[in-house]
CSV table of C-alpha atoms in Angstrom, one decimal:
chain,number,residue,atom,x,y,z
C,1,UNK,CA,7.8,-13.7,-12.6
C,2,UNK,CA,6.0,-11.6,-10.1
C,3,UNK,CA,6.7,-11.5,-6.4
C,4,UNK,CA,4.5,-13.7,-4.4
C,5,UNK,CA,3.5,-12.8,-0.8
C,6,UNK,CA,1.9,-15.4,1.5
C,7,UNK,CA,-0.5,-13.7,3.9
C,8,UNK,CA,-1.3,-15.7,7.2
C,9,UNK,CA,-3.9,-14.4,9.5
C,10,UNK,CA,-6.9,-15.9,11.3
C,11,UNK,CA,-8.8,-12.6,11.1
C,12,UNK,CA,-10.8,-12.5,7.8
C,13,UNK,CA,-11.0,-8.8,7.9
C,14,UNK,CA,-7.2,-8.5,8.3
C,15,UNK,CA,-6.5,-10.9,5.4
C,16,UNK,CA,-8.8,-9.0,3.2
C,17,UNK,CA,-7.3,-5.7,4.0
C,18,UNK,CA,-3.7,-7.0,3.5
C,19,UNK,CA,-4.7,-8.8,0.3
C,20,UNK,CA,-6.2,-5.7,-1.2
C,21,UNK,CA,-3.4,-3.5,-0.1
C,22,UNK,CA,-0.6,-5.7,-1.4
C,23,UNK,CA,-2.3,-6.7,-4.7
C,24,UNK,CA,-2.9,-3.0,-5.4
C,25,UNK,CA,0.9,-2.4,-4.9
C,26,UNK,CA,1.3,-4.9,-7.8
C,27,UNK,CA,2.3,-8.1,-5.8
C,28,UNK,CA,0.7,-11.6,-6.2
C,29,UNK,CA,-0.8,-13.0,-3.0
C,30,UNK,CA,-1.8,-16.3,-1.4
C,31,UNK,CA,-3.8,-16.5,1.7
C,32,UNK,CA,-4.0,-18.9,4.7
C,33,UNK,CA,-6.5,-18.6,7.4
C,34,UNK,CA,-5.0,-20.8,10.0
C,35,UNK,CA,-2.0,-22.8,11.0
C,36,UNK,CA,-2.7,-25.9,8.8
C,37,UNK,CA,-3.6,-24.0,5.8
C,38,UNK,CA,-0.3,-22.1,6.2
C,39,UNK,CA,1.6,-25.2,6.5
C,40,UNK,CA,0.1,-26.5,3.5
C,41,UNK,CA,0.7,-23.3,1.4
C,42,UNK,CA,4.3,-23.1,2.6
C,43,UNK,CA,5.1,-26.7,1.8
C,44,UNK,CA,3.3,-26.4,-1.6
C,45,UNK,CA,5.5,-23.6,-2.7
C,46,UNK,CA,7.7,-21.2,-0.6
C,47,UNK,CA,6.8,-17.6,-1.0
C,48,UNK,CA,9.1,-14.7,-1.8
C,49,UNK,CA,7.8,-13.0,1.3
C,50,UNK,CA,5.5,-14.2,4.2
C,51,UNK,CA,3.4,-12.0,6.4
C,52,UNK,CA,2.4,-13.9,9.5
C,53,UNK,CA,0.2,-13.1,12.5
C,54,UNK,CA,1.8,-14.4,15.7
C,55,UNK,CA,-1.4,-15.8,17.2
C,56,UNK,CA,-3.4,-18.0,15.1
C,57,UNK,CA,-5.9,-20.9,15.8
C,58,UNK,CA,-3.5,-23.2,17.5
C,59,UNK,CA,-2.0,-21.1,20.2
C,60,UNK,CA,0.0,-18.0,21.2
C,61,UNK,CA,3.2,-18.7,19.1
C,62,UNK,CA,1.8,-20.3,15.9
C,63,UNK,CA,3.3,-17.5,13.8
C,64,UNK,CA,6.8,-18.0,15.3
C,65,UNK,CA,6.5,-21.8,14.5
C,66,UNK,CA,5.5,-21.0,10.9
C,67,UNK,CA,8.4,-18.6,10.8
C,68,UNK,CA,10.8,-21.3,12.0
C,69,UNK,CA,9.3,-23.8,9.4
C,70,UNK,CA,9.9,-21.4,6.6
C,71,UNK,CA,13.5,-20.6,7.8
C,72,UNK,CA,14.2,-24.3,8.0
C,73,UNK,CA,13.3,-24.6,4.3
C,74,UNK,CA,15.0,-21.4,3.2
C,75,UNK,CA,16.7,-19.0,5.6
C,76,UNK,CA,16.7,-16.2,3.2
C,77,UNK,CA,12.9,-15.7,2.8
C,78,UNK,CA,11.9,-12.6,4.6
C,79,UNK,CA,9.0,-13.0,7.2
C,80,UNK,CA,7.2,-10.0,8.4
C,81,UNK,CA,5.4,-10.8,11.8
C,82,UNK,CA,2.3,-8.9,12.7
C,83,UNK,CA,0.4,-8.8,16.0
C,84,UNK,CA,-2.5,-7.2,17.7
C,85,UNK,CA,-1.3,-8.4,21.1
C,86,UNK,CA,2.3,-7.4,20.8
C,87,UNK,CA,4.8,-6.7,23.6
C,88,UNK,CA,8.5,-6.0,23.5
C,89,UNK,CA,9.4,-9.5,24.4
C,90,UNK,CA,7.4,-10.9,21.5
C,91,UNK,CA,9.0,-8.5,19.0
C,92,UNK,CA,12.5,-9.4,20.2
C,93,UNK,CA,11.7,-13.1,20.2
C,94,UNK,CA,10.4,-13.0,16.5
C,95,UNK,CA,13.4,-11.0,15.4
C,96,UNK,CA,15.7,-13.3,17.2
C,97,UNK,CA,14.0,-16.2,15.4
C,98,UNK,CA,14.8,-14.6,12.0
C,99,UNK,CA,11.8,-12.3,11.4
C,100,UNK,CA,12.7,-9.6,8.9
C,101,UNK,CA,10.5,-7.1,10.5
C,102,UNK,CA,7.7,-7.0,13.4
C,103,UNK,CA,4.8,-4.6,12.9
C,104,UNK,CA,2.0,-4.1,15.4
C,105,UNK,CA,-1.6,-4.0,14.6
C,106,UNK,CA,-3.2,-1.6,13.6
C,107,UNK,CA,-0.5,-1.0,11.2
C,108,UNK,CA,0.3,2.0,9.1
C,109,UNK,CA,-0.2,0.9,5.3
C,110,UNK,CA,2.7,2.9,4.0
C,111,UNK,CA,5.0,1.5,6.7
C,112,UNK,CA,4.0,-2.1,5.8
C,113,UNK,CA,4.4,-1.6,2.1
C,114,UNK,CA,7.9,0.0,2.8
C,115,UNK,CA,8.7,-3.2,4.8
C,116,UNK,CA,7.5,-5.4,2.1
C,117,UNK,CA,9.4,-3.3,-0.5
C,118,UNK,CA,12.7,-3.7,1.6
C,119,UNK,CA,12.0,-7.5,2.2
C,120,UNK,CA,11.8,-8.1,-1.5
C,121,UNK,CA,14.9,-6.1,-2.3
C,122,UNK,CA,16.7,-7.9,0.6
C,123,UNK,CA,15.6,-11.3,-0.9
C,124,UNK,CA,16.6,-10.5,-4.5
C,125,UNK,CA,20.0,-9.4,-3.2
C,126,UNK,CA,20.5,-12.6,-1.4
C,127,UNK,CA,19.4,-14.7,-4.4
C,128,UNK,CA,21.8,-12.6,-6.7
C,129,UNK,CA,24.6,-13.0,-4.3
C,130,UNK,CA,24.2,-16.8,-4.3
C,131,UNK,CA,24.1,-17.0,-8.0
C,132,UNK,CA,27.3,-15.1,-8.1
C,133,UNK,CA,28.9,-17.2,-5.4
C,134,UNK,CA,27.9,-20.4,-7.3
C,135,UNK,CA,29.6,-18.9,-10.5
C,136,UNK,CA,32.9,-18.5,-8.7
């Protein structure tokens, strides 16, 4: 089974760039352009990793609300928060809410791919750990 990454950003250009970058790295992607599409995608099937823009169509903290929604369904799913309007407080709040990483736009492609790789490794280790605990 290939790793599935959900990309949530209201900017079509950013979605396209992320989709191409992540697909070329060998991952399967799903896309959402706004808050409601994102909720539908999350509720349909949880991704292995989510990349969420903080500010979507609803308001300033849409991404944090989606992060909380994902974490309420499975706290182990890594969520990478991205923002073009970042400040230190926003980064701290997203990390306190359970974000795996926070990255500012414009982002370095290699850095983002490194975050994704680490997030997948982290998620797989947590899944493996749960399986082993269940066997015990």
